[in-house]
Coordinates of C-alpha atoms and ligand atoms in Angstrom, one line a residue:
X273 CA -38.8 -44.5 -30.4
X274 CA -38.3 -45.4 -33.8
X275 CA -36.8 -44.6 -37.0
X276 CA -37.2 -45.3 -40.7
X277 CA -33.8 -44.7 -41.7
X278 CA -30.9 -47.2 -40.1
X279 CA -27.5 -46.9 -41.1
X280 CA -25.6 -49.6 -39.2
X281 CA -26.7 -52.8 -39.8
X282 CA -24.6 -56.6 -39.5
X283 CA -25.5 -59.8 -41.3
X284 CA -24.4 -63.1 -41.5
X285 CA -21.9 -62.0 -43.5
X286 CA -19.8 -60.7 -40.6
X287 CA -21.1 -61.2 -36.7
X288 CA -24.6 -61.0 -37.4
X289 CA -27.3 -63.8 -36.9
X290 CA -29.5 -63.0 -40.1
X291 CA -28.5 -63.4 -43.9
X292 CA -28.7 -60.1 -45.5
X293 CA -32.2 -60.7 -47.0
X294 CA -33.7 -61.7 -44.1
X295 CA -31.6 -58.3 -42.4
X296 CA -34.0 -57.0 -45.0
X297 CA -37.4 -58.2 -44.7
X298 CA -37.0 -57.8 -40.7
X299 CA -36.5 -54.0 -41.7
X300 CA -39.5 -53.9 -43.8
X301 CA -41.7 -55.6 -40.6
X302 CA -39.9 -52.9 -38.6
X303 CA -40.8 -50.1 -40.8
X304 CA -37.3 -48.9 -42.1
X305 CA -37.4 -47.5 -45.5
X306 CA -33.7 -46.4 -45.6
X307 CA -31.4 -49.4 -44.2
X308 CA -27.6 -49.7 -44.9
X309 CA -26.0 -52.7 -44.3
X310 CA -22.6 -52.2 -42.8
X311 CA -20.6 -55.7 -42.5
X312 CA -17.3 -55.7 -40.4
X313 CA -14.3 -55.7 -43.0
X314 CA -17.0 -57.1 -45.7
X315 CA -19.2 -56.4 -48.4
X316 CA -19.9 -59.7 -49.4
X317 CA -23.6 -59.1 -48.1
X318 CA -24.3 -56.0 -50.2
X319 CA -25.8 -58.1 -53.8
X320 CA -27.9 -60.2 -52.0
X321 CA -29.7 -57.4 -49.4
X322 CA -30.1 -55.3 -52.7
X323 CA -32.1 -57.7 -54.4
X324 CA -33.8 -58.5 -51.5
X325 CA -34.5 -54.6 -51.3
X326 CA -35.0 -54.0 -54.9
X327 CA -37.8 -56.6 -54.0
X328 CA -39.3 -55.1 -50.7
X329 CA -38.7 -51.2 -51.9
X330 CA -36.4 -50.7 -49.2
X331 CA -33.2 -48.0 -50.2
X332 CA -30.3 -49.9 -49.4
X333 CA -27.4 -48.0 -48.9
X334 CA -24.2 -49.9 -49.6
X335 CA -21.9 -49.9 -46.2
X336 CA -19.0 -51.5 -44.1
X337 CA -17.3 -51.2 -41.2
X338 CA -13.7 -50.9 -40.7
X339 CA -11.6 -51.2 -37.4
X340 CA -8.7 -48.8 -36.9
X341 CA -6.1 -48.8 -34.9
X342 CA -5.1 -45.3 -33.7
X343 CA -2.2 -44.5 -31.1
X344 CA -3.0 -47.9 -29.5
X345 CA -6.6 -47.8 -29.5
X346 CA -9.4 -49.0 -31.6
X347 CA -12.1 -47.2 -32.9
X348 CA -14.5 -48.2 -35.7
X349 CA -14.9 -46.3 -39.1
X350 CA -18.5 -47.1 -40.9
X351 CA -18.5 -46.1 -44.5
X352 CA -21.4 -45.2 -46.2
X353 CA -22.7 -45.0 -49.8
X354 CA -19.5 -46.9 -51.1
X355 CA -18.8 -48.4 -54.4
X356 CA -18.1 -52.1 -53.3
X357 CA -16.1 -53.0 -56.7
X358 CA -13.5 -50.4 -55.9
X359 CA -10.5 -51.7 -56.3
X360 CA -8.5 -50.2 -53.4
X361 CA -11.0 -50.5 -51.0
X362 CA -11.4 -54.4 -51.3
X363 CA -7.7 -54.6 -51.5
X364 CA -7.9 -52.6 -47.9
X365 CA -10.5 -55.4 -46.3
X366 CA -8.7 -58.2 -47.7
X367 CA -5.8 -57.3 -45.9
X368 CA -8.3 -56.4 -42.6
X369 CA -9.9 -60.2 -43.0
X370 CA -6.5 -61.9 -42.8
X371 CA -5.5 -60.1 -39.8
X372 CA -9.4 -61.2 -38.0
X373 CA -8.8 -64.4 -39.1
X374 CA -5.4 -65.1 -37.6
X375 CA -6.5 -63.3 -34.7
X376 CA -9.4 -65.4 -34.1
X377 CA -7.2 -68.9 -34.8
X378 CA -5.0 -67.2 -32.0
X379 CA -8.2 -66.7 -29.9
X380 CA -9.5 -70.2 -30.1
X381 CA -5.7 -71.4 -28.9
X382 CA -5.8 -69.2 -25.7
X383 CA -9.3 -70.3 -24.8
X384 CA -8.6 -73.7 -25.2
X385 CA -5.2 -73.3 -22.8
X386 CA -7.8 -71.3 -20.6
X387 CA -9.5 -74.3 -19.9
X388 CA -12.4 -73.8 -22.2
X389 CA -12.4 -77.0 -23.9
X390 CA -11.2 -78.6 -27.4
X391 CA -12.0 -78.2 -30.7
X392 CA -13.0 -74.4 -30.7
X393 CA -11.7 -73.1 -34.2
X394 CA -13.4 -75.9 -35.7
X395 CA -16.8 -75.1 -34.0
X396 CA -16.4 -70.8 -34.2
X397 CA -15.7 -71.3 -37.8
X398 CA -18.8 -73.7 -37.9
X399 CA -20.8 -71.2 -36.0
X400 CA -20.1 -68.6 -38.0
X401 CA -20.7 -69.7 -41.2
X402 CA -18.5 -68.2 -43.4
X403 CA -15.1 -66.9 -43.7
X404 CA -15.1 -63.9 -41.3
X405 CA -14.9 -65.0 -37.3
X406 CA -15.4 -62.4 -34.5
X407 CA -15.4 -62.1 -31.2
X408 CA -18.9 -61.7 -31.1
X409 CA -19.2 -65.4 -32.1
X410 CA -16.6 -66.9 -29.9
X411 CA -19.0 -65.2 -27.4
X412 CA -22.0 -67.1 -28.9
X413 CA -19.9 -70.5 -28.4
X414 CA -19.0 -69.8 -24.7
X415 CA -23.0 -69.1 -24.4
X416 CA -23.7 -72.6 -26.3
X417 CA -21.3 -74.3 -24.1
X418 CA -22.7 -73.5 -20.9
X419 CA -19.9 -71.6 -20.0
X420 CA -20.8 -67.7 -19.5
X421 CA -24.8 -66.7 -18.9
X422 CA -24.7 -64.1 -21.9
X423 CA -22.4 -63.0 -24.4
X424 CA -21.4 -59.5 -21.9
X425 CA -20.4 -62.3 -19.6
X426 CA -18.3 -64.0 -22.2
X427 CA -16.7 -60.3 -23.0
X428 CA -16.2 -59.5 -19.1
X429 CA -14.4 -62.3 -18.3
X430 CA -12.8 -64.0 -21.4
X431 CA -12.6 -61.7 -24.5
X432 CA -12.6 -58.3 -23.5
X433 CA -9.1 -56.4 -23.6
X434 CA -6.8 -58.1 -20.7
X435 CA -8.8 -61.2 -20.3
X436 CA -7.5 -64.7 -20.9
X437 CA -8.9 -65.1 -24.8
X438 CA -8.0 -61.7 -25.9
X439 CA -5.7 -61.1 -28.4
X440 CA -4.0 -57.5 -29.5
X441 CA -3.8 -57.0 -33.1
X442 CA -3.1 -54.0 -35.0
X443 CA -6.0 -53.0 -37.4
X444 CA -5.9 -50.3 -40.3
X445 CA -4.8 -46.9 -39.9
X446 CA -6.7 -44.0 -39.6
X447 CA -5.5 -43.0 -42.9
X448 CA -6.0 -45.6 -44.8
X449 CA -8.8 -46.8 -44.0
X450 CA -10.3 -43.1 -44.8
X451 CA -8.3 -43.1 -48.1
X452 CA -10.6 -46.8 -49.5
X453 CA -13.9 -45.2 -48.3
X454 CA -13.2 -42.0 -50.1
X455 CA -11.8 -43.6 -52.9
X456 CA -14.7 -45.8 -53.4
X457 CA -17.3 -42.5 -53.0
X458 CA -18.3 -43.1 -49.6
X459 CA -18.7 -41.5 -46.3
X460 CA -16.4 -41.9 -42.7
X461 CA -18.8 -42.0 -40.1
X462 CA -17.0 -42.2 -37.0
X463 CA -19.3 -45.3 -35.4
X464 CA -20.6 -45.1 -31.8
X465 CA -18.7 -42.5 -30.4
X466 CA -19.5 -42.9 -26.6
X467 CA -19.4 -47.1 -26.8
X468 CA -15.6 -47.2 -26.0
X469 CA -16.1 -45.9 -22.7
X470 CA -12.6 -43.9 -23.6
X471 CA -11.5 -40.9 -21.0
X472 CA -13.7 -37.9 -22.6
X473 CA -9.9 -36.4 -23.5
X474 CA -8.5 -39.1 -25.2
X475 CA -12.1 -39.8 -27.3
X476 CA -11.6 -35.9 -28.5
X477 CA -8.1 -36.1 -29.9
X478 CA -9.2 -39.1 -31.6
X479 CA -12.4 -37.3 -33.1
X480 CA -9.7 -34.4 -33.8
X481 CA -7.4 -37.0 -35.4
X482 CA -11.1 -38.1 -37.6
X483 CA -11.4 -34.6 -38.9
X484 CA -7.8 -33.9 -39.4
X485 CA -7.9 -37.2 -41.8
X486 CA -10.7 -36.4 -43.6
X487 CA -13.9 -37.7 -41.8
X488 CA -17.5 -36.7 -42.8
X489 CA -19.5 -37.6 -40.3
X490 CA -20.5 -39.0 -36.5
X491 CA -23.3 -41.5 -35.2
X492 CA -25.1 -39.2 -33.3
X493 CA -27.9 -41.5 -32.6
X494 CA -26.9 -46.0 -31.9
X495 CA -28.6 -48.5 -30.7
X496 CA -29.3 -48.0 -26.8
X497 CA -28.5 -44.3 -26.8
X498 CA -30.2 -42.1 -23.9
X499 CA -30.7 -38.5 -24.6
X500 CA -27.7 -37.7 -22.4
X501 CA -25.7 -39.4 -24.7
X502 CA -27.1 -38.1 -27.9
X503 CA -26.4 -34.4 -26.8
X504 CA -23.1 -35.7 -25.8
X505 CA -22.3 -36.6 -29.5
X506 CA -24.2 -34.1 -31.0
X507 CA -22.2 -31.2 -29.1
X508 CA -19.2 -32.9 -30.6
X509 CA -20.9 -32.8 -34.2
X510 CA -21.3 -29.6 -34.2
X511 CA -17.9 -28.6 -32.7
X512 CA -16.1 -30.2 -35.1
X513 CA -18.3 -29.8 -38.1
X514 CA -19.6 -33.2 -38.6
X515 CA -22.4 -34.1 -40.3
X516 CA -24.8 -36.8 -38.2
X517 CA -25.7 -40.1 -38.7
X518 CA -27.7 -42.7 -37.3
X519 CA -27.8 -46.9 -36.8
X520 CA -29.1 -49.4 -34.3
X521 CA -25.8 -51.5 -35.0
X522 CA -28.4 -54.4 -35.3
X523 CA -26.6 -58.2 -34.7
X524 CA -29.3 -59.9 -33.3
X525 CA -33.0 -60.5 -32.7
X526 CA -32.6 -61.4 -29.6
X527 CA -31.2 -58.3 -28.4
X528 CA -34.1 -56.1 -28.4
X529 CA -32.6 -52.8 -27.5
X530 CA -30.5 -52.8 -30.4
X531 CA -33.4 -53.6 -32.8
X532 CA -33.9 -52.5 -36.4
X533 CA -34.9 -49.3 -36.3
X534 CA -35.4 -48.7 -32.9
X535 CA -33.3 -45.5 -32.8
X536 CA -34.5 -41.6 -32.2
X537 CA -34.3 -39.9 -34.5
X538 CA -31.7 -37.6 -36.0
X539 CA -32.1 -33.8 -33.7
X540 CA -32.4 -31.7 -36.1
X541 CA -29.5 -29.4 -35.5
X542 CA -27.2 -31.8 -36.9
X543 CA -26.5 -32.0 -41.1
X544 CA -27.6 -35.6 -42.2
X545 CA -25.0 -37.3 -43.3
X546 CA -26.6 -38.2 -46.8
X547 CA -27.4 -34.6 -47.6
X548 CA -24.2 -35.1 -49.4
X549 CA -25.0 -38.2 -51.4
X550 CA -26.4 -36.9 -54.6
X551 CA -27.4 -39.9 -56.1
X552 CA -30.3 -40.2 -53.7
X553 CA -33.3 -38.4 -54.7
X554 CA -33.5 -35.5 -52.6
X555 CA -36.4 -36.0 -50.8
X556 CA -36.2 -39.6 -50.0
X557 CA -34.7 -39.8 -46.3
X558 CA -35.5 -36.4 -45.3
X559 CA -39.3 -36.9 -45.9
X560 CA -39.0 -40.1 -43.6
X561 CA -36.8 -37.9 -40.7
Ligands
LIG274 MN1 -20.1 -56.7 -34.5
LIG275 MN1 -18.6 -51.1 -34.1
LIG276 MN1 -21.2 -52.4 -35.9

């Protein structure tokens, strides 16, 4: 199981444990030809992985991923083939990063008053090496401290929703958020559909409320996906109309099952997702399906 194109990617930049040219060269070991890199409210990444790919001959495909908050619930919007100087859009994720970063100054005070010990926005912020902190690293730090076994420990009992480090913040709306990817060129890509473990109701009205905004396109394929769960999202691709896309939603090395590239492939009943980008050369991803 393997693919050559890989269109959810994190680096350094956000929550992810490699800078983006060594997100690169790992993809090039790993045989992906077509990577995008797809930082959480970021695209800080993006000139350093295309030199690095400029280098290698790997397409990058310019990316981020944007949390939204929708009648109460979040759900993540990756956007694809973007123009990273647009103006509105970096507005947009400037506004994004302040809200993760007071949330996460909030997070490290709970966890301290949960018991977890001093001096944790000092260390997050040191562990994650720049200016965005997520949960994902908080996680990390519980690991490092001998606190949980695992990050999914960490999530299960401290960060995830209704546990004692999480805190509720209200990300950008479905609108908006659709309104800087399309005004910078890109494409919505309504990430991981069946992740959220949401009732199968409320997941459709918010894939209806996706459409109805102006979405392009679902991951039909993520990182760890059965083939239950890759009918399950393409039936719902081709319902509404969606065109597909595909990415391991890569962090870390050291979670194997969400490795570079190690994805099925797109089924072929579903519209690729950069048949509408027409400044790739035609045949470039479709040859490498
Ligand atoms: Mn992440
Ligand atoms: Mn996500
Ligand atoms: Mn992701």
């Amino acid at each position: 199981m393997a693919s050559k194109i890989d269109l959810h990617t994190h680096s350094t930049v956000s929550d992810g444990v490699l800078s983006p040219a060594d997100l690169v060269l790992r993809a090039v070991e790993r045989g992906v030809c077509a990577l995008a890199l797809t930082d959480h409210d970021t695209t800080a990444g993006l000139p350093a992985a295309q030199e690095a790919a400029g280098i290698c001959g790997v397409v990058l495909i310019p990316g981020v991923e944007i949390s939204v908050t929708w009648s109460g619930r979040t759900f993540h919007i990756v956007g694809l083939g973007i123009d990273a100087e647009n103006a509105a859009l970096q507005n947009g994720l400037a506004r994004i990063r302040s809200i993760r970063r007071q949330r996460a100054r909030e997070m490290a005070h709970k966890l301290e008053r949960a018991g977890m010990g001093s001096n944790l926005w000092a260390e997050v912020c040191e562990l994650a090496q720049g200016e965005l902190v997520g949960r994902a690293h908080f996680a990390r730090l519980l690991v490092r401290r001998g606190l949980v076994r695992d990050p999914n420990e960490a999530f299960r009992r401290y960060l995830g929703s209704g546990r004692p480090g999480c805190v509720e913040v209200r990300w950008a709306n479905l609108d908006e958020a659709m309104d800087w990817i399309h005004q910078a060129g890109g494409s919505a890509v309504f990430a991981h559909p069946l992740q959220y473990r949401y009732p199968s109701a409320v997941l459709k009205r918010m894939l209806e409320a996706f459409v109805g905004a102006g979405g392009d396109a679902i991951e039909v394929v993520t990182g760890g996906s059965n083939a239950e769960q890759i009918a399950a999202a393409t039936a719902h691709a081709r319902r509404l109309g969606l065109a597909g896309s595909l990415g391991s939603d890569f962090h870390t090395p050291d979670q194997p099952w969400n490795d570079l590239g190690r994805i099925s492939p797109l089924p072929e009943c579903v519209t690729p997702v950069w048949k509408r980008w027409s400044w790739l050369p035609e045949t470039c991803l479709t040859e490498w399906l």
